[in-house]
Amino acid sequence: MDDQSVLLDRAAGAVEAAMAAGAQGAFASANRSRKVEYSYRDGELEKVQEDTSRGLSISVYVDGRYSSHRTTDLRSDQLAAFVQEAVALTRMLQPDPHRKLPDPSLYPKRTDQHDLDIHDPTVGGLDREARLERLTTIGAGLSQAPKLISWTAGITDYQTLGAMVSSNGFSGAEARSSAWMGADITLRGEGDARPAAWYWGGAHHLSEMPSADEIVQGVLKRAEIRLGSVQGPTKRTLMIVRPEAAGRLVADLLSPASAASIQQKRSFWAGQTGQKMFSDKLTLIDDPLRVRGLNSRSFDNEGIAAQPLPIIAQGVIENVYVDTYYGSKSGMAPTTGSRSNLRWAYGERDLDALIADADDAVLVAGWLGGNSDRNTGDFSRGMHGQLVRNGEIGASVSEMNVTGNLVELFQNLVEVGADPYAYSSTYSPTLVFEGVQFSGA
């Protein structure tokens, strides 16, 4: 497979070819990847798949015009012809004055050295026997579940290497790996009910991938919550959201927090920078430099240097995600165009302690579809979980909707837990909201 120097050379060659063909700017990205996936179902090996790919993408800027192209043929002569054609095609497009390369001052400096530790070479050495041993161990544990209908276990690993070069001074490469393992299970419930649950976890390093026992216990615990669930009541009360489910709400909240959404008038974040919109308990920093973080990086897909970006500080909006293009269209200074890892101001209590302190609450274990409006923040999501009364977990419930407005919801955030979920770049903890509307029986 191609190494870093080869990919950098191909990207640099593509940029040189574009400039020689008359482009005023170019940005090329060469990459190669390998993915291996095993799936084990009800005691039988169901799927073994290995995918490898490599390719090169190039964006060209010609006489105020812009276009992007991709090829999988990285032979030098073919690549040069491909780029020449791309430049010629770009001349036929309409001008767009906002399409331009990032300001070179935003690129990493030579002194910027970050050991993010996001590549583990031993991931590639995970062989067939090791994979099957893990999957059969999971299967043995799940097969003992009462009321079992079926189970599936899987293990997937990835290795990628990307190299990027621009015509105005950027050059960089980064390798990453990840290994994920998990399972899902379907049980026989009351009547026609078929409650299902899943549990997956992973990391950049094999040593941090969850054990087979963790997978089994995680799946069975989640499945137990689903068994015997009934439709919960219609009520307005405290909502406690488990860490693994809290990330969905945070994703809904941050989805319109970008220059693209604001410029297209599809965001309730528009015009709110510097304003207090949420609870004092909410502090979020986008941190691409987290060591071994699931979305850590030294630079983004435009080559902009990675650095922590405060998004919300004690409820006050400080920044949104701004790429070069929509920054130019909206008159906003570029920050970065995409999310990495979230850093929180965590509290002092975990889920168990928060439940023990609740007189009356609904504990959300997971979401069952729904939607949110990027313009207004209005949302409605189905959920399943459990009722809490006098600090004790009670009946399992489902067929309930949580409705409201995301701004109001996060204004009513009363506590942030101390228990971040490790298998998501959101790293969300338990979240506790007051005055939440549930619609059920």
CSV table of C-alpha atoms in Angstrom, one decimal, residues 32-268:
chain,number,residue,atom,x,y,z
A,32,ARG,CA,-5.8,5.2,0.9
A,33,SER,CA,-7.8,3.1,3.3
A,34,ARG,CA,-8.5,-0.5,4.4
A,35,LYS,CA,-11.6,-1.8,6.2
A,36,VAL,CA,-12.1,-5.4,7.4
A,37,GLU,CA,-15.5,-6.5,8.7
A,38,TYR,CA,-16.6,-9.8,10.3
A,39,SER,CA,-20.2,-10.6,11.3
A,40,TYR,CA,-21.3,-13.6,13.4
A,41,ARG,CA,-25.0,-14.5,13.6
A,42,ASP,CA,-26.6,-17.1,15.9
A,43,GLY,CA,-23.4,-19.1,16.0
A,44,GLU,CA,-22.5,-19.0,12.3
A,45,LEU,CA,-20.0,-16.8,10.5
A,46,GLU,CA,-22.3,-14.6,8.3
A,47,LYS,CA,-20.0,-12.1,6.7
A,48,VAL,CA,-16.3,-11.5,6.0
A,49,GLN,CA,-15.5,-8.5,3.9
A,50,GLU,CA,-12.3,-6.5,3.2
A,51,ASP,CA,-12.3,-3.3,1.3
A,52,THR,CA,-9.3,-1.4,0.2
A,53,SER,CA,-9.3,1.9,-1.8
A,54,ARG,CA,-7.2,4.8,-2.8
A,55,GLY,CA,-7.9,7.9,-4.7
A,56,LEU,CA,-7.2,11.6,-5.2
A,57,SER,CA,-9.5,14.6,-5.0
A,58,ILE,CA,-8.5,18.0,-6.4
A,59,SER,CA,-10.2,21.4,-6.2
A,60,VAL,CA,-9.2,23.9,-8.8
A,61,TYR,CA,-9.7,27.6,-9.0
A,62,VAL,CA,-9.6,29.0,-12.5
A,63,ASP,CA,-10.5,32.6,-13.4
A,64,GLY,CA,-12.9,33.0,-10.5
A,65,ARG,CA,-14.4,29.6,-11.1
A,66,TYR,CA,-14.3,26.5,-9.0
A,67,SER,CA,-14.8,22.8,-9.3
A,68,SER,CA,-13.8,19.6,-7.5
A,69,HIS,CA,-12.9,16.2,-9.1
A,70,ARG,CA,-11.9,12.8,-8.0
A,71,THR,CA,-10.0,9.9,-9.5
A,72,THR,CA,-8.8,6.4,-8.4
A,73,ASP,CA,-6.0,6.3,-11.0
A,74,LEU,CA,-2.8,7.7,-9.4
A,75,ARG,CA,-0.3,6.9,-12.1
A,76,SER,CA,1.6,10.1,-12.8
A,77,ASP,CA,0.9,10.4,-16.5
A,78,GLN,CA,-2.8,9.6,-16.1
A,79,LEU,CA,-3.1,11.9,-13.2
A,80,ALA,CA,-1.6,14.8,-15.1
A,81,ALA,CA,-4.1,14.3,-18.0
A,82,PHE,CA,-7.0,14.1,-15.5
A,83,VAL,CA,-6.0,17.4,-13.9
A,84,GLN,CA,-5.6,19.2,-17.2
A,85,GLU,CA,-9.1,18.1,-18.2
A,86,ALA,CA,-10.4,19.3,-14.8
A,87,VAL,CA,-9.0,22.7,-15.3
A,88,ALA,CA,-10.5,22.9,-18.8
A,89,LEU,CA,-13.9,21.9,-17.5
A,90,THR,CA,-13.8,24.5,-14.8
A,91,ARG,CA,-13.4,27.3,-17.3
A,92,MET,CA,-16.9,26.5,-18.6
A,93,LEU,CA,-18.6,27.2,-15.2
A,94,GLN,CA,-20.1,30.3,-13.8
A,95,PRO,CA,-17.8,32.5,-11.6
A,96,ASP,CA,-18.2,32.3,-7.8
A,97,PRO,CA,-16.2,35.0,-6.0
A,98,HIS,CA,-16.5,33.3,-2.7
A,99,ARG,CA,-14.7,30.2,-3.8
A,100,LYS,CA,-11.0,30.5,-2.7
A,101,LEU,CA,-8.3,28.8,-0.8
A,102,PRO,CA,-8.0,29.4,2.9
A,103,ASP,CA,-5.7,32.2,4.1
A,104,PRO,CA,-2.2,30.7,4.5
A,105,SER,CA,-2.0,32.2,7.9
A,106,LEU,CA,-4.6,29.6,9.1
A,107,TYR,CA,-2.4,26.6,8.1
A,108,PRO,CA,-0.3,24.8,10.7
A,109,LYS,CA,3.0,26.4,11.6
A,110,ARG,CA,6.2,24.5,11.4
A,111,THR,CA,6.3,24.7,15.2
A,112,ASP,CA,2.9,23.0,15.5
A,113,GLN,CA,3.7,19.5,16.6
A,114,HIS,CA,0.8,17.4,18.0
A,115,ASP,CA,1.2,13.7,19.0
A,116,LEU,CA,-2.5,12.8,19.0
A,117,ASP,CA,-1.8,9.1,19.1
A,118,ILE,CA,-4.6,8.2,16.7
A,119,HIS,CA,-2.8,5.5,14.8
A,120,ASP,CA,-2.1,2.0,16.1
A,121,PRO,CA,-0.1,-0.2,13.7
A,122,THR,CA,-1.2,-3.3,15.5
A,123,VAL,CA,-4.8,-2.9,14.2
A,124,GLY,CA,-3.7,-4.2,10.9
A,125,GLY,CA,-2.4,-7.3,12.5
A,126,LEU,CA,-5.7,-8.4,13.9
A,127,ASP,CA,-6.1,-11.8,12.2
A,128,ARG,CA,-9.0,-14.1,11.5
A,129,GLU,CA,-8.4,-16.3,14.6
A,130,ALA,CA,-8.4,-13.3,16.9
A,131,ARG,CA,-11.5,-11.9,15.4
A,132,LEU,CA,-13.4,-15.2,15.6
A,133,GLU,CA,-12.3,-15.8,19.2
A,134,ARG,CA,-13.8,-12.5,20.3
A,135,LEU,CA,-17.0,-13.0,18.4
A,136,THR,CA,-17.6,-16.6,19.6
A,137,THR,CA,-17.0,-15.4,23.2
A,138,ILE,CA,-19.7,-12.7,22.7
A,139,GLY,CA,-22.0,-15.2,21.1
A,140,ALA,CA,-21.6,-17.7,24.0
A,141,GLY,CA,-22.7,-14.9,26.4
A,142,LEU,CA,-25.6,-13.7,24.4
A,143,SER,CA,-26.9,-17.2,23.8
A,144,GLN,CA,-27.8,-17.6,27.5
A,145,ALA,CA,-30.2,-14.6,27.4
A,146,PRO,CA,-33.8,-15.5,28.3
A,147,LYS,CA,-36.5,-15.1,25.7
A,148,LEU,CA,-33.8,-15.0,23.0
A,149,ILE,CA,-34.8,-14.8,19.3
A,150,SER,CA,-31.6,-14.0,17.6
A,151,TRP,CA,-28.2,-12.2,18.1
A,152,THR,CA,-25.5,-10.8,15.9
A,153,ALA,CA,-21.9,-9.9,16.8
A,154,GLY,CA,-19.5,-7.9,14.7
A,155,ILE,CA,-15.9,-6.6,14.7
A,156,THR,CA,-14.7,-3.9,12.2
A,157,ASP,CA,-11.4,-2.2,11.9
A,158,TYR,CA,-10.2,0.7,9.7
A,159,GLN,CA,-6.8,2.1,8.7
A,160,THR,CA,-6.5,5.3,6.7
A,161,LEU,CA,-3.8,7.6,5.5
A,162,GLY,CA,-4.4,11.0,3.9
A,163,ALA,CA,-2.1,13.5,2.4
A,164,MET,CA,-3.1,17.1,1.4
A,165,VAL,CA,-1.2,19.8,-0.6
A,166,SER,CA,-2.3,23.3,-1.6
A,167,SER,CA,-0.8,25.7,-4.1
A,168,ASN,CA,-0.5,28.4,-1.4
A,169,GLY,CA,1.7,26.7,1.1
A,170,PHE,CA,-0.1,23.8,2.8
A,171,SER,CA,1.3,20.3,3.0
A,172,GLY,CA,0.4,17.7,5.5
A,173,ALA,CA,-0.4,14.0,6.1
A,174,GLU,CA,-2.1,12.0,8.9
A,175,ALA,CA,-2.7,8.4,9.6
A,176,ARG,CA,-5.4,7.0,11.7
A,177,SER,CA,-6.8,3.6,12.8
A,178,SER,CA,-9.8,2.4,14.7
A,179,ALA,CA,-11.2,-0.9,15.9
A,180,TRP,CA,-14.9,-1.4,16.8
A,181,MET,CA,-16.7,-4.4,18.2
A,182,GLY,CA,-20.3,-4.9,19.3
A,183,ALA,CA,-23.5,-6.9,19.1
A,184,ASP,CA,-27.3,-6.6,18.9
A,185,ILE,CA,-30.0,-8.9,20.2
A,186,THR,CA,-33.7,-9.5,19.7
A,187,LEU,CA,-35.9,-10.9,22.5
A,188,ARG,CA,-39.4,-12.3,22.7
A,189,GLY,CA,-41.6,-9.8,24.5
A,190,GLU,CA,-45.2,-9.8,25.4
A,191,GLY,CA,-47.6,-10.5,22.5
A,192,ASP,CA,-46.0,-9.4,19.2
A,193,ALA,CA,-43.4,-7.3,20.9
A,194,ARG,CA,-39.8,-8.0,19.8
A,195,PRO,CA,-37.6,-5.7,22.0
A,196,ALA,CA,-34.1,-5.2,20.6
A,197,ALA,CA,-30.9,-3.7,21.9
A,198,TRP,CA,-27.3,-3.1,20.8
A,199,TYR,CA,-24.0,-2.2,22.3
A,200,TRP,CA,-20.9,-1.2,20.3
A,201,GLY,CA,-17.6,0.4,21.3
A,202,GLY,CA,-14.3,1.2,19.8
A,203,ALA,CA,-11.1,3.3,19.8
A,204,HIS,CA,-8.1,4.1,17.8
A,205,HIS,CA,-6.1,1.5,19.7
A,206,LEU,CA,-6.8,-2.2,20.1
A,207,SER,CA,-6.0,-2.0,23.8
A,208,GLU,CA,-8.9,0.4,24.3
A,209,MET,CA,-11.5,-1.6,22.3
A,210,PRO,CA,-14.2,-3.0,24.7
A,211,SER,CA,-13.8,-6.6,25.9
A,212,ALA,CA,-16.2,-9.3,24.8
A,213,ASP,CA,-17.6,-9.4,28.4
A,214,GLU,CA,-18.3,-5.6,28.3
A,215,ILE,CA,-20.2,-6.1,25.0
A,216,VAL,CA,-22.3,-8.9,26.4
A,217,GLN,CA,-23.2,-7.1,29.6
A,218,GLY,CA,-23.9,-3.9,27.8
A,219,VAL,CA,-26.3,-5.6,25.3
A,220,LEU,CA,-28.1,-7.6,28.0
A,221,LYS,CA,-28.5,-4.6,30.3
A,222,ARG,CA,-30.0,-2.5,27.5
A,223,ALA,CA,-32.3,-5.4,26.4
A,224,GLU,CA,-33.5,-5.9,30.0
A,225,ILE,CA,-34.7,-2.2,30.0
A,226,ARG,CA,-36.8,-2.9,26.8
A,227,LEU,CA,-38.5,-6.1,28.2
A,228,GLY,CA,-42.0,-5.6,29.6
A,229,SER,CA,-42.1,-2.0,28.6
A,230,VAL,CA,-45.5,-0.2,28.6
A,231,GLN,CA,-46.7,3.1,27.3
A,232,GLY,CA,-45.7,5.7,29.8
A,233,PRO,CA,-47.9,8.6,31.0
A,234,THR,CA,-48.4,12.0,29.6
A,235,LYS,CA,-46.7,14.4,32.1
A,236,ARG,CA,-44.3,17.3,32.5
A,237,THR,CA,-41.4,16.3,34.7
A,238,LEU,CA,-37.7,15.9,35.2
A,239,MET,CA,-35.9,14.1,32.4
A,240,ILE,CA,-32.6,12.2,33.1
A,241,VAL,CA,-30.8,11.2,29.9
A,242,ARG,CA,-28.2,8.4,30.0
A,243,PRO,CA,-24.8,9.3,28.6
A,244,GLU,CA,-25.1,7.1,25.5
A,245,ALA,CA,-28.4,8.8,24.6
A,246,ALA,CA,-27.5,12.4,25.5
A,247,GLY,CA,-25.3,12.7,22.4
A,248,ARG,CA,-28.4,12.7,20.2
A,249,LEU,CA,-29.7,15.9,21.8
A,250,VAL,CA,-26.3,17.5,21.6
A,251,ALA,CA,-26.1,16.7,17.9
A,252,ASP,CA,-29.5,18.2,17.3
A,253,LEU,CA,-28.4,21.4,19.2
A,254,LEU,CA,-25.2,21.8,17.3
A,255,SER,CA,-26.4,20.8,13.9
A,256,PRO,CA,-27.3,24.4,12.8
A,257,ALA,CA,-24.3,25.9,14.5
A,258,SER,CA,-22.4,26.6,11.3
A,259,ALA,CA,-21.9,29.4,8.9
A,260,ALA,CA,-23.5,27.3,6.1
A,261,SER,CA,-26.8,27.0,8.0
A,262,ILE,CA,-26.7,30.6,9.1
A,263,GLN,CA,-26.0,31.9,5.6
A,264,GLN,CA,-28.8,29.8,4.2
A,265,LYS,CA,-31.2,31.0,6.9
A,266,ARG,CA,-31.7,27.6,8.4
A,267,SER,CA,-30.4,28.1,11.9
A,268,PHE,CA,-31.7,29.3,15.2
